[in-house]
Structures are given as C-alpha cells and as structure tokens.
Short mmCIF file of C-alpha atoms in Angstrom, two decimals:
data_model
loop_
_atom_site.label_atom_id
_atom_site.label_comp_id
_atom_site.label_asym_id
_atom_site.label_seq_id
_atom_site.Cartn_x
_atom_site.Cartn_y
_atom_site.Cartn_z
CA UNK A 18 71.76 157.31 210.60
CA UNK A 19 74.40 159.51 212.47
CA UNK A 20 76.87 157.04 210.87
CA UNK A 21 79.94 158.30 208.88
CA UNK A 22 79.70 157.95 205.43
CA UNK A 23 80.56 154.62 203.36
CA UNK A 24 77.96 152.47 205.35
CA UNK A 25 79.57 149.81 207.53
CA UNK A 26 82.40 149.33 208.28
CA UNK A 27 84.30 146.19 206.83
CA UNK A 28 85.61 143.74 210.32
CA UNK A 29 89.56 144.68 210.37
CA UNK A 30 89.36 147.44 208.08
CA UNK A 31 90.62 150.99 210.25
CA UNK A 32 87.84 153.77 209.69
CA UNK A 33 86.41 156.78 211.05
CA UNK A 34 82.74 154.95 211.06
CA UNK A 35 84.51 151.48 212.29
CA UNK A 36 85.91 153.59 215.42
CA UNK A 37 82.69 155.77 215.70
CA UNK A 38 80.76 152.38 216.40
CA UNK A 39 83.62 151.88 219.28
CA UNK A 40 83.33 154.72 220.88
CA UNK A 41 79.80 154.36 221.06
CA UNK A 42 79.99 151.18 222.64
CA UNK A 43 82.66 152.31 224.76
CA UNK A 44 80.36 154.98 226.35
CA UNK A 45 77.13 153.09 226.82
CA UNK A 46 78.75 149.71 228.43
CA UNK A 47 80.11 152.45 231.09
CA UNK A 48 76.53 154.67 230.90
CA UNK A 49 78.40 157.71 229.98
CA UNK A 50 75.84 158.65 227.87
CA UNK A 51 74.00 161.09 229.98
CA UNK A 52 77.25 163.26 229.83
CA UNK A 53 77.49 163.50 226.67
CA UNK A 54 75.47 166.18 225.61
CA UNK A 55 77.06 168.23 222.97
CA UNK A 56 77.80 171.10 225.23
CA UNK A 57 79.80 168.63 227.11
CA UNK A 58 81.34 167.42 224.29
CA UNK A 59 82.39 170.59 222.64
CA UNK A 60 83.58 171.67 225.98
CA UNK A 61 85.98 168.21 226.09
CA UNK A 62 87.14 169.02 222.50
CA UNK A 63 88.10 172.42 223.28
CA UNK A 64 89.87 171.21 226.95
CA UNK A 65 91.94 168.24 224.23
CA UNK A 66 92.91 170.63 221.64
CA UNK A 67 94.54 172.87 224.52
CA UNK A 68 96.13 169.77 225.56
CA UNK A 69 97.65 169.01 222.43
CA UNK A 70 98.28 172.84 222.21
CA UNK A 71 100.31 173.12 225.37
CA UNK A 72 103.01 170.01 224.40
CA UNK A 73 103.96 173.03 221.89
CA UNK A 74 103.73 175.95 223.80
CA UNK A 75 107.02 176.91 225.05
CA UNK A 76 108.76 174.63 222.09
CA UNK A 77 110.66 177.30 219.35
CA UNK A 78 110.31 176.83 215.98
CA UNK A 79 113.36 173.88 215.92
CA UNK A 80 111.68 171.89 218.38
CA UNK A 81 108.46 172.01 217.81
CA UNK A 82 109.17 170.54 214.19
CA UNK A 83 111.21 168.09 215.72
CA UNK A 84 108.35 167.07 218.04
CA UNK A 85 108.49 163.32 216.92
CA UNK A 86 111.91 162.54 217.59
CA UNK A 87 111.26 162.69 220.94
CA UNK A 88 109.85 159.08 222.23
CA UNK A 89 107.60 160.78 225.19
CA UNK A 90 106.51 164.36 223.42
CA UNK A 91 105.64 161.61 220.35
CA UNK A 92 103.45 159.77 222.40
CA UNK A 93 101.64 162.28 224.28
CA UNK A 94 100.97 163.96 220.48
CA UNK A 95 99.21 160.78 219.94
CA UNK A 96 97.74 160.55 222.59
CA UNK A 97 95.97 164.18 222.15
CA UNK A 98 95.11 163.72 218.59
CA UNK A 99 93.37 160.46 219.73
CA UNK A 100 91.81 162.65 222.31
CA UNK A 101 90.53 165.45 220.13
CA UNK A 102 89.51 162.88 217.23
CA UNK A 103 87.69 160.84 220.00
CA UNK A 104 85.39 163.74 221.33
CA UNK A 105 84.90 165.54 217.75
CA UNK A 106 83.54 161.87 216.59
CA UNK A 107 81.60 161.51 219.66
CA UNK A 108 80.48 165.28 219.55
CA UNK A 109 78.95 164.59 215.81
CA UNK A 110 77.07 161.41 216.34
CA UNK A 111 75.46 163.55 219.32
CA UNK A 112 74.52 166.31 216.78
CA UNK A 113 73.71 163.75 214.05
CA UNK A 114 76.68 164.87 211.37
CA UNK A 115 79.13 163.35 208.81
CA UNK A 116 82.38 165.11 209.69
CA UNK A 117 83.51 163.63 206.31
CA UNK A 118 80.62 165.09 204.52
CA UNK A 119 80.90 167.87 206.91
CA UNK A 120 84.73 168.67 205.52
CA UNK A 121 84.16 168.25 202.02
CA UNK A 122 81.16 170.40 201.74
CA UNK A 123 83.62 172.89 203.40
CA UNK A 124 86.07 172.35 201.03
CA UNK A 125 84.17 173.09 198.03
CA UNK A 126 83.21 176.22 199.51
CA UNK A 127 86.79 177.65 200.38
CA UNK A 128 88.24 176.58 196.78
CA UNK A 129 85.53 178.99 195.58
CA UNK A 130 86.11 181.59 198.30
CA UNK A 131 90.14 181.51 198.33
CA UNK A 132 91.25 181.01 194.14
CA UNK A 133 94.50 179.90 193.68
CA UNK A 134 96.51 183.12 193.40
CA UNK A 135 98.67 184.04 190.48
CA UNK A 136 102.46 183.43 190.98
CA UNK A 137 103.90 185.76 193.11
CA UNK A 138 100.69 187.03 194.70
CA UNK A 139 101.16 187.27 198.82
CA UNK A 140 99.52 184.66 200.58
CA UNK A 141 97.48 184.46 203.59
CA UNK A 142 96.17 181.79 204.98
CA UNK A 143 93.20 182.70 206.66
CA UNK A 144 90.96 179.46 206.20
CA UNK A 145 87.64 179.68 208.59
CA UNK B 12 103.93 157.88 204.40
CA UNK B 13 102.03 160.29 206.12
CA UNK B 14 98.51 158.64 204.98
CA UNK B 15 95.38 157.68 207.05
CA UNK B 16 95.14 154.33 206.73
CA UNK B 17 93.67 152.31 204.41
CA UNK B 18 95.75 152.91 201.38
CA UNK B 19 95.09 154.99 198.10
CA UNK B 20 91.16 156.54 198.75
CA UNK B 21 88.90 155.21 195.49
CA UNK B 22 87.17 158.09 193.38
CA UNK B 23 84.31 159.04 194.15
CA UNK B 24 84.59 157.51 198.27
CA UNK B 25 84.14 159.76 201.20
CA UNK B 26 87.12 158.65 203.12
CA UNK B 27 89.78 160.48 205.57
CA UNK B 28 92.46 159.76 203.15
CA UNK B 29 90.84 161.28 199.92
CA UNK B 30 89.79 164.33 202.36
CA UNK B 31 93.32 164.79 203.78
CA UNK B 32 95.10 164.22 199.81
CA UNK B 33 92.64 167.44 199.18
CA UNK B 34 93.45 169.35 201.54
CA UNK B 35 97.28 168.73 201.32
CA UNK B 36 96.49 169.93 197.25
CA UNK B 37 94.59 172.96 198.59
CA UNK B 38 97.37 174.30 200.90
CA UNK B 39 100.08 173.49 198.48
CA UNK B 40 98.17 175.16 195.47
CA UNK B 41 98.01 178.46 197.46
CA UNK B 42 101.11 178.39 199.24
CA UNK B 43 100.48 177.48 202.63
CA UNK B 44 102.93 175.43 203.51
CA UNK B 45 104.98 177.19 205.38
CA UNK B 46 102.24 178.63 207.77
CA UNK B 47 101.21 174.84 208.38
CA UNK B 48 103.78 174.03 211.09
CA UNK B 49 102.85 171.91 213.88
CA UNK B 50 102.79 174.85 216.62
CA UNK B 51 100.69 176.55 214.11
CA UNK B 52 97.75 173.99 213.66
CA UNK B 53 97.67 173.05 217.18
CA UNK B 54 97.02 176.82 217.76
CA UNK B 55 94.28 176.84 214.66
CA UNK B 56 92.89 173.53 216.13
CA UNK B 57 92.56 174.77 219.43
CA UNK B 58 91.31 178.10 218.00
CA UNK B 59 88.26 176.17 215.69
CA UNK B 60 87.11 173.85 218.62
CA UNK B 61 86.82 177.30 221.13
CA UNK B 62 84.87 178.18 217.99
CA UNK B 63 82.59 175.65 217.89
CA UNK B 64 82.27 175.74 222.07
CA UNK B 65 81.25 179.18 221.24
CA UNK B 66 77.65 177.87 219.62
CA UNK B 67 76.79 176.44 223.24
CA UNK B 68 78.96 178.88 226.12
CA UNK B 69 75.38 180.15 226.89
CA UNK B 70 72.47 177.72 225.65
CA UNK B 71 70.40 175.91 228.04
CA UNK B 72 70.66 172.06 228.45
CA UNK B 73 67.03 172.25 226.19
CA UNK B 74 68.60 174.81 223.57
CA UNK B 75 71.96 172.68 223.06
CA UNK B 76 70.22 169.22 222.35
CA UNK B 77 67.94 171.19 219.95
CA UNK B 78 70.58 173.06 218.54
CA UNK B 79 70.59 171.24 214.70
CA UNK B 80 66.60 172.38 214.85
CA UNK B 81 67.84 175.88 214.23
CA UNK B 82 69.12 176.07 210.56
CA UNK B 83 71.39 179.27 211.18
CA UNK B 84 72.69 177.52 214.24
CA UNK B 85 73.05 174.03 212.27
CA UNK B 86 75.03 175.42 209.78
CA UNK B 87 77.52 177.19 212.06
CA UNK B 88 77.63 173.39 213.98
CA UNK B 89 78.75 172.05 210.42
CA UNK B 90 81.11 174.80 209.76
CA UNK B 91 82.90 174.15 213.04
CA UNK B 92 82.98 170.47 212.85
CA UNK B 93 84.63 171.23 209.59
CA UNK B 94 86.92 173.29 210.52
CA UNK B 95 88.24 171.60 213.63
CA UNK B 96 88.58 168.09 211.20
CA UNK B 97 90.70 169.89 208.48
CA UNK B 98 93.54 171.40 211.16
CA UNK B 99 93.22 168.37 213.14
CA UNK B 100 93.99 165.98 209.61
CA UNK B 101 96.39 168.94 208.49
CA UNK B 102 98.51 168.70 212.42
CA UNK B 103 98.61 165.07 212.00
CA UNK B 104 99.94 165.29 208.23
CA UNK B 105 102.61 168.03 209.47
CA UNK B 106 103.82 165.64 211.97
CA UNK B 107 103.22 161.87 210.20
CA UNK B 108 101.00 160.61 212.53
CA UNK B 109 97.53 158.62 211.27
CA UNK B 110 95.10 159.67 213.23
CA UNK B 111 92.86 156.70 212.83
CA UNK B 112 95.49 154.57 214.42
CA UNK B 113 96.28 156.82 216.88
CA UNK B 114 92.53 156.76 218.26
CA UNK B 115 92.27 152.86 217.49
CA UNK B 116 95.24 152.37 219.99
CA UNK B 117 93.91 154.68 222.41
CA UNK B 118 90.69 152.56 222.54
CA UNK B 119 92.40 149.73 223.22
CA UNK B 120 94.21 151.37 225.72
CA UNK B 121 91.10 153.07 227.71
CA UNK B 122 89.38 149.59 227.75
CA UNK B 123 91.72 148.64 230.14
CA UNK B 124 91.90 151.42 231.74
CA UNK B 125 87.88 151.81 232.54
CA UNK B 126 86.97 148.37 232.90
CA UNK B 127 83.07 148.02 232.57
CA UNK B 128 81.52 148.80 235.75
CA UNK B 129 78.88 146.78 237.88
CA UNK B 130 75.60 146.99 237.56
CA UNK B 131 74.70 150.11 240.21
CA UNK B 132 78.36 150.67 240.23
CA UNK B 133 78.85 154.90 240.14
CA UNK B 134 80.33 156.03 237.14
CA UNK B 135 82.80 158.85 236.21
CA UNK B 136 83.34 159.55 232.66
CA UNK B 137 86.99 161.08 232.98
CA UNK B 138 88.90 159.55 229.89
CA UNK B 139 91.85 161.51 229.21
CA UNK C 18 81.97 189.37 250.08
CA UNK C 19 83.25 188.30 246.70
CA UNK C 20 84.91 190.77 246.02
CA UNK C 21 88.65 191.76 244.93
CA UNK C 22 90.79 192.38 247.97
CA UNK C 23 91.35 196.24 248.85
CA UNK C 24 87.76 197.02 249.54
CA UNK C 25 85.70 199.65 248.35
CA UNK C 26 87.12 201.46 244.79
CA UNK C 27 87.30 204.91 245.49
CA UNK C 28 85.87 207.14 242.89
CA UNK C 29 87.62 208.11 239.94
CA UNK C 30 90.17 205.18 239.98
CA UNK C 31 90.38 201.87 238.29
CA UNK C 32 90.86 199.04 240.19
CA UNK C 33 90.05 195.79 239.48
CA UNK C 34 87.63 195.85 242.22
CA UNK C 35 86.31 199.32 240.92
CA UNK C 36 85.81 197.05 236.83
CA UNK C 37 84.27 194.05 239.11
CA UNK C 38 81.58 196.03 240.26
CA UNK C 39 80.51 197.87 236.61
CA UNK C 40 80.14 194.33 235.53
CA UNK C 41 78.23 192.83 238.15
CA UNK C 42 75.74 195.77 237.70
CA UNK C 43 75.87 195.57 234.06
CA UNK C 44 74.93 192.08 233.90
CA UNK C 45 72.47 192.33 236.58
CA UNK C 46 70.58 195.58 234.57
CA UNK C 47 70.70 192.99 231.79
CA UNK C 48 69.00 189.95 233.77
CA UNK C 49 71.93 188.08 231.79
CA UNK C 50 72.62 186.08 235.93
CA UNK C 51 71.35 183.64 234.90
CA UNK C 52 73.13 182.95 232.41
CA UNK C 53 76.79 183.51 234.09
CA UNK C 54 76.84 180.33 236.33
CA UNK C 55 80.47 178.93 237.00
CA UNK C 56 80.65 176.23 234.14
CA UNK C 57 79.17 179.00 231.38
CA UNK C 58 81.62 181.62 232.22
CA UNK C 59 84.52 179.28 232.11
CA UNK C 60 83.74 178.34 228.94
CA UNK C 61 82.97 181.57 227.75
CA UNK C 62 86.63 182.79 229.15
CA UNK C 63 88.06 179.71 226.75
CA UNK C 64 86.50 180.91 224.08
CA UNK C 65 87.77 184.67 224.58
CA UNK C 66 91.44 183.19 224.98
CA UNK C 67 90.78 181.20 221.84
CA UNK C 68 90.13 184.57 220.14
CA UNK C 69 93.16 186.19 221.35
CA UNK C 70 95.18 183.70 220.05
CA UNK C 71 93.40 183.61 216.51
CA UNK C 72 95.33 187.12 216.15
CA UNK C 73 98.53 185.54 216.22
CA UNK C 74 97.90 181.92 214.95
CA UNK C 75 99.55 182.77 211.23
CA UNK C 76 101.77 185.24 212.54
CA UNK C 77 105.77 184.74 212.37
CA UNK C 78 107.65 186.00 215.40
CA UNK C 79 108.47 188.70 213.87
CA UNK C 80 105.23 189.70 213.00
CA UNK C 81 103.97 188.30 216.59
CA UNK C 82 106.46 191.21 218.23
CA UNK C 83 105.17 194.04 216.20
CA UNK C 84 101.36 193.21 216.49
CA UNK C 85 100.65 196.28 218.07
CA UNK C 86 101.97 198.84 215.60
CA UNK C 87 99.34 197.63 213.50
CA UNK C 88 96.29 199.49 214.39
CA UNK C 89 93.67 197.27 213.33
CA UNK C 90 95.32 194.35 215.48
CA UNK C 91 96.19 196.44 218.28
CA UNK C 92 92.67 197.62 218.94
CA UNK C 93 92.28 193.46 218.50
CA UNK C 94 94.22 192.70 220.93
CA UNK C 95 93.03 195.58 223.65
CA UNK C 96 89.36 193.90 222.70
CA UNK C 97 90.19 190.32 223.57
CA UNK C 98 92.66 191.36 226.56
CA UNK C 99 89.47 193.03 227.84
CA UNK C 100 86.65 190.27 226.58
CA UNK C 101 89.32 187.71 229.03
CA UNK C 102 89.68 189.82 232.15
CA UNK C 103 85.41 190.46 231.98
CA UNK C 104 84.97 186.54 231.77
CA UNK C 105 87.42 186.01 234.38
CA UNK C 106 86.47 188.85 237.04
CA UNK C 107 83.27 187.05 236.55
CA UNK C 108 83.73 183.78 237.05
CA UNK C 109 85.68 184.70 239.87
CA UNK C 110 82.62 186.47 241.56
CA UNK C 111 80.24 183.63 240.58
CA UNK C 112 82.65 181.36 242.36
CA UNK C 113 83.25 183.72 245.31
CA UNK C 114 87.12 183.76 244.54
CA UNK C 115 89.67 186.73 245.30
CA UNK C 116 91.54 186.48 241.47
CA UNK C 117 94.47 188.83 243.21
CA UNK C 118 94.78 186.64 246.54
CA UNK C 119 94.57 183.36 244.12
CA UNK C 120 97.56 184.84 242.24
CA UNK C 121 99.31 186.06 245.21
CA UNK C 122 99.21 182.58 246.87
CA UNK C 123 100.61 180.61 243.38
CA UNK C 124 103.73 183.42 243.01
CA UNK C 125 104.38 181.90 246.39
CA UNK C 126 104.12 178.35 245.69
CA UNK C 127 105.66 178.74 242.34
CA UNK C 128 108.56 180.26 244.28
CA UNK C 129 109.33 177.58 246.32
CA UNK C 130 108.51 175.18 243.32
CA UNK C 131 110.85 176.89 240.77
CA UNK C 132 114.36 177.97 242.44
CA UNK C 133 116.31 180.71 241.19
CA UNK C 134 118.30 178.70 238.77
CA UNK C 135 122.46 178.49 239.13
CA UNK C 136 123.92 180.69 236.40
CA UNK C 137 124.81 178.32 233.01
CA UNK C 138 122.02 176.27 234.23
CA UNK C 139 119.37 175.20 231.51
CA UNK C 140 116.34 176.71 232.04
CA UNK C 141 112.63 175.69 231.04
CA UNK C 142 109.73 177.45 231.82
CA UNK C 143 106.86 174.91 232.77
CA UNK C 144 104.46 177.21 235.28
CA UNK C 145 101.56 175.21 236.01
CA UNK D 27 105.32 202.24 230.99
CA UNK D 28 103.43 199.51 230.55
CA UNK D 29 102.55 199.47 233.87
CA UNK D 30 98.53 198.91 235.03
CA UNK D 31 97.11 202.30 235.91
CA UNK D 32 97.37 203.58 239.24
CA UNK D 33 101.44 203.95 239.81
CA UNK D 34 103.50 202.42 241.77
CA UNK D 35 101.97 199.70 244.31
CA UNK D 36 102.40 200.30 247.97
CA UNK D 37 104.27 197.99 249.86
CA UNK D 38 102.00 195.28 250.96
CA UNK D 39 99.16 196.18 249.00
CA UNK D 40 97.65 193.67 246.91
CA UNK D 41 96.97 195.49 243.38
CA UNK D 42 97.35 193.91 239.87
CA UNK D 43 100.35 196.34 239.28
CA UNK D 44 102.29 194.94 242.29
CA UNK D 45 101.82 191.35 241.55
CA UNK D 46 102.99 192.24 237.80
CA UNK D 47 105.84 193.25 238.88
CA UNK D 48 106.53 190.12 241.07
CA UNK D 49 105.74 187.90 238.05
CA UNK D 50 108.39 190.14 236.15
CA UNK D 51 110.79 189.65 238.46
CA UNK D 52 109.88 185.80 238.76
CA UNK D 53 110.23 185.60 235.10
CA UNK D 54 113.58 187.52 234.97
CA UNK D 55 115.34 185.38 237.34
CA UNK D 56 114.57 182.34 236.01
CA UNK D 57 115.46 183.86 232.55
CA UNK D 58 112.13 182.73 231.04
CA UNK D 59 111.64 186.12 229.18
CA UNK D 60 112.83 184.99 225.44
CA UNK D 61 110.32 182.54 226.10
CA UNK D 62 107.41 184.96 227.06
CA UNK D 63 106.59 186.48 223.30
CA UNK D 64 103.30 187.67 222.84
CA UNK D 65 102.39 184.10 220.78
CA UNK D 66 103.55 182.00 223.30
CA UNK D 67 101.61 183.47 226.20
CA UNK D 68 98.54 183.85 223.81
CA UNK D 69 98.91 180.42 223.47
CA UNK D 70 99.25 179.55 227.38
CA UNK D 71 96.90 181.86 228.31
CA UNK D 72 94.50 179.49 226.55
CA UNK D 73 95.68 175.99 227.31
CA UNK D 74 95.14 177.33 230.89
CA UNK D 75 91.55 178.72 230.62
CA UNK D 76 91.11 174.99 229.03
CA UNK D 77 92.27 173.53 232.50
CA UNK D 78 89.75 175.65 234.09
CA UNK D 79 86.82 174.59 231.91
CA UNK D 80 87.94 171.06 232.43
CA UNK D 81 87.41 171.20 236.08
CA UNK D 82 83.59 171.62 235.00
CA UNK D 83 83.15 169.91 231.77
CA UNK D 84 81.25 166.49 233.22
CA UNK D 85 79.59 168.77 236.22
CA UNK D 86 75.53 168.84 235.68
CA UNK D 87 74.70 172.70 236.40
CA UNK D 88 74.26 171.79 240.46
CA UNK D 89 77.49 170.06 240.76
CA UNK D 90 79.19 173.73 239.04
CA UNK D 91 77.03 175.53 241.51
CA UNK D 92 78.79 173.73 244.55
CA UNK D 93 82.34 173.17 242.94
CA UNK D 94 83.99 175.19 245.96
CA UNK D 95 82.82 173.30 248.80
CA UNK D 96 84.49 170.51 247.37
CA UNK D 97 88.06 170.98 248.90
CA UNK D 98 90.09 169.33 245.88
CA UNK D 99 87.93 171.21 242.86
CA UNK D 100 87.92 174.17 245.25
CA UNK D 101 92.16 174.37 245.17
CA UNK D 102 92.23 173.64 241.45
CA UNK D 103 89.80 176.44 240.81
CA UNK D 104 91.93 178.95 242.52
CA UNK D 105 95.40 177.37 240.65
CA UNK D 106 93.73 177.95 237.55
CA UNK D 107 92.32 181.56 238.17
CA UNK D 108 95.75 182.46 239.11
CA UNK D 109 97.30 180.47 236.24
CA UNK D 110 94.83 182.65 234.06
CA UNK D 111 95.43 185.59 235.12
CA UNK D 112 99.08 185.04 235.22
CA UNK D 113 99.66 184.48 231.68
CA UNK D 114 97.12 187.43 230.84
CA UNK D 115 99.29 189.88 232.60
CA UNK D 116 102.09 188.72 231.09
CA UNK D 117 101.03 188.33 228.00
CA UNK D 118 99.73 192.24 228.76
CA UNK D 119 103.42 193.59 229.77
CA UNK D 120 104.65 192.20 226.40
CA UNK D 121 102.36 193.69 224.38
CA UNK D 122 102.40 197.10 226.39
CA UNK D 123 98.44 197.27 227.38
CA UNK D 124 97.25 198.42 230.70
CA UNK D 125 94.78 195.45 231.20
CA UNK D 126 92.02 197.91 233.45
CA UNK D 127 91.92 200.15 230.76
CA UNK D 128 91.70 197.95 228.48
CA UNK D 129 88.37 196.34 230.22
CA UNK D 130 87.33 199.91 231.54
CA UNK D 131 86.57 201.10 227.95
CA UNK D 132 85.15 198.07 226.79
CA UNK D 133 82.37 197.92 229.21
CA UNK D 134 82.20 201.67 228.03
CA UNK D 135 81.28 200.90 224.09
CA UNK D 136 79.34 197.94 225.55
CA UNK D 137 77.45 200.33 227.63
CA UNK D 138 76.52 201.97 224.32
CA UNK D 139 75.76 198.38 221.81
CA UNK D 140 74.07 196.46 224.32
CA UNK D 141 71.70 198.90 226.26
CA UNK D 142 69.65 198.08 229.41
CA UNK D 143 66.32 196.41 227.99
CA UNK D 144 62.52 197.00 228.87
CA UNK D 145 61.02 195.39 231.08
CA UNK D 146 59.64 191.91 229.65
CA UNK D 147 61.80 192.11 226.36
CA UNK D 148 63.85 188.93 225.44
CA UNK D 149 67.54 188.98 226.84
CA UNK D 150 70.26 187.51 224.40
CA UNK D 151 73.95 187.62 226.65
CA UNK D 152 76.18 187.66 223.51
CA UNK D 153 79.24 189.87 224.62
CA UNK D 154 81.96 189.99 222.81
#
C-alpha cells in the first residue's frame, strides 16, 4: 500500500519500488525498524543532504562542475545521493507516500504557478 | 546519457525517468539552466530536506507518527517529499549520475557491511 | 552553571551571556522546556542554517557579496543570523556546554592541526 | 566595524569579539579568505549544524538527555558547537552584522508576536 507506483516490481528490472522493497528488508532483518520513525528519518535526510552539500562547499564554480572527473569526489557523490535517496524512500514508506506521485502532483502545480515567460523576461528560479 | 535507468519512460507510466525528462523540460522552458549547477542543487537539496525536518523539529514521538492524520500537516509532508525528489533527480542530472544505480550499489555494498545480526545480538542502525 | 563564561552580564551590555539569559527566561515564561531538549534544538538549529542558506542558494557571487545592500535580504539575513545563535545558545544550555570555551579549545586544536602554510604553498581550507 | 558590540576584547578575556578576531587572523594566515564568501560559509555553517544533529539522530529522547556523560558523544558535541559557531561568526564578519545585536532585537519583536500566555492556554513553540 505504501508501495511506489507501477505495482511490482519486475525481478532484474532497476526501480524506485524494486529498491524500496530492499531497503525494507534491509532494515527489518537488522530490527532497525524501531528507529525509523519519520522524525528520525527526516532528521537522517537532512544530516545526507549536508553531506552531499559539504563535498561542494569550498569547490569554486570550475571545480565543482568538474566534480566527476575526480575518481574519489565521484564516488563519495554517489555515495551521498545513494544516501539521501535511501532515507527519502525509507522516510515515505514510513509516512505512507508515492514520492513519484508525490513529484508529479507538484509538478502540475508549479507549471501553473511559474508560466513560461515571454522571451527576454528575467528569470528566477524560485521553485518551492 | 544522463537517464535513470530503465530506458525511454512509456506514456502514461509513473516512472523516475518520465519525472526527471519533465523536469529537465520545465527548467529548460523557463530558463533555468544556468542556476542548476551542482553546488547549487546540493544547496536547494539540503535546503528542502531542512524543510521538511522542519514539520517534526518540535512534535512529540505521538504527534510525528500521526502526522499524515492532520491534512494541513499532510500536505506540507507531500510538498517536501516533492521538493527534496525534484533537486535530488535535478543534482544527479547536472552531474550524470543515475540515482537508482547509485542506491542499488550502495545496497549491495551495506549488506556486507552490516551483516545480519544474531538473534539477541544489539543493534545500531548507523548506515552511512 | 551552564552558563557562558564571564559570569554575570552587567546591565546595559550585550553579552552573549547577557542574550543566554533573555532566552532561558523567555522560553521558560512560555512553558516551551519542554519542548527544547538536546535532539529538538539541534534540529531546530539545522533547520535555521538551512534558512540562511535559502537566501543565497540562486544567488551568483556577485550577487552573494552584495546581499546586504539589498534591504529586504539584509533584514533576511540579520533574522536567520539571529534565529541560529538563539537555537545554538540553547542547545548549548540544554547540554550544559560553554559555546565560547568550546570554540576557544578548537582555535587551539585547529592551530596545531593546520600550520601556518610556507608562502607559494597550496592552500585548502578543510576546518572540521 | 564589523566588530560584535562591546569594543575591543581585553587580553585574556573570553568574549565572542576576541575569539573573532583569532578566527580572522587564523583565516588570514592560512589565506583561506577568498574562500570565506558569504555563500560558502552559509553553506558550511549548515553542513556543520547537520554533524551536530547527526550525533542525535538514532538517540530515543533519554539517550539525548544523557549524550554528555558519554565521553566520545560528549567531545563531538563540543567540536560541533564550536564548528557552529565558527562558521556563524565568520559568515557574520563577511556580511558586516554584529551577531548580539542581531539576536538582541530579535528576541525584542519576539517579545512583542509571541507574548507570555495565560495560565492553562495551549503552548505552540514555533519561533522563527
């Protein structure tokens, strides 16, 4: 019921709900369950995303977009976007919700609330 | 070449892919590209998750697992979730990693790392 | 006993010690206690640095370097500058920790850790 | 000038002011300042206020309460405090904002929007 959508997931096929189903076996064959309350959880998320945050925080522009060229920075990036996507996942199936439908609804509300703007208009992109 | 896995999303499916191709369209259609560096997501991503943190800093245990109950409080939950997806799929476009393979290898990688414990065994749910 | 080293704020001028003090009170006239424990107010003060940040997540450097002739974000800034020190003069009393000895005793240990670099040498500024 | 209030430190004094001017000095030396902009330590500030929370993020509520007589969580509790309030003063001394009076008239306007309830009446802690 807290699955993502598209039902189950096909055996081999990579998916959000295929690696949802992972994680939560991960957590109950080690009982982490009790942790993982969704203050926890949002807690963890926020603690990742300043992880992934801080490989970038002294980098200047140059470097930062050059962030993949370097074999460790690469692999730590990976390793914190696994790390954010892990907790978010785990963070919705404790709250019950489809980050896919989650997204999408959101999407159809900010192409109403930000129109695409006639050439030449100044941009901002203030999406929250 | 940037893609979530999986190949070209079908019409009408909920997938990562077709979510991320939308949101690439969105930014591009109002000139947003150029905001949408890596340093700059990370920041946003960072920035959405203390968001969605926010919800909980000062529920009760009780008040955070009932926390969807509440439809004002629901809908912020959903907004957040959003949020945090769309800058976490828009980092990992900006710097060509898939984030479902990224977390699929970090799976594999933690189930080495936290074997499954004994029965009785203490447990520590530390995965970082 | 938890408070910020220098003892008693004398009338009239602001101290940290002096601010430490108006908050504890204005909590306590509040009955928000029991709401600050340790693990709230941490991520309370993560939140707060989130929302400094969100004032210069879009910005370019240039833009970054002139925030505060820009009324609207200066008074911004002052706000979240403010909303950070509260949460972490507070945490710091809920944890019985002297912020101003804890940052005395790091500038020491960073000292030691981080040598006055040679002249021409390459420099990289990873304090943690 | 932008100094925190109160002049000049005396020698051997612990204020704020004096141990801004150490981590000026520290900063200088090491010729980190073109990496200090206002963005950048926005963005530190926050990755470290995530390393605090992450001390607590898997604590129930009475682990928290006793994090300092554990000696390990105790000496990562005061790093991070003095990480945080590092990168806050620094990140105050490039923006030009005396951080005390900064937080001295906030708790002034929230004197006035959040005022000291009846007794009995519902308390909400929503600062910010």
């Amino acid at each position: 019921m807290n699955g993502v959508s598209g039902g189950a997931a096909e055996p081999g096929e990579l998916t959000l709900e295929g690696l949802r189903q992972r994680l939560v076996e991960f957590a109950a064959a080690r009982r982490w369950e009790p942790y993982h309350t969704p203050k926890n959880l949002a807690a963890a998320l926020s603690v990742e995303a300043g992880e992934l945050l801080e490989i970038f925080q002294w980098l200047t522009p140059e470097q930062a977009a050059a962030v993949m060229s370097d074999p460790e920075r690469a692999h730590r990036v990976r390793d914190e976007i696994a790390d954010v996507l892990a907790y978010l996942v785990q963070f919705c199936t404790a709250v019950g919700v489809d980050p896919l439908e989650a997204l999408a609804a959101k999407i159809e509300r900010n192409e109403h609330r930000f129109p695409v703007p006639d050439e030449g208009a100044d941009v901002n992109p203030d999406v929250d």
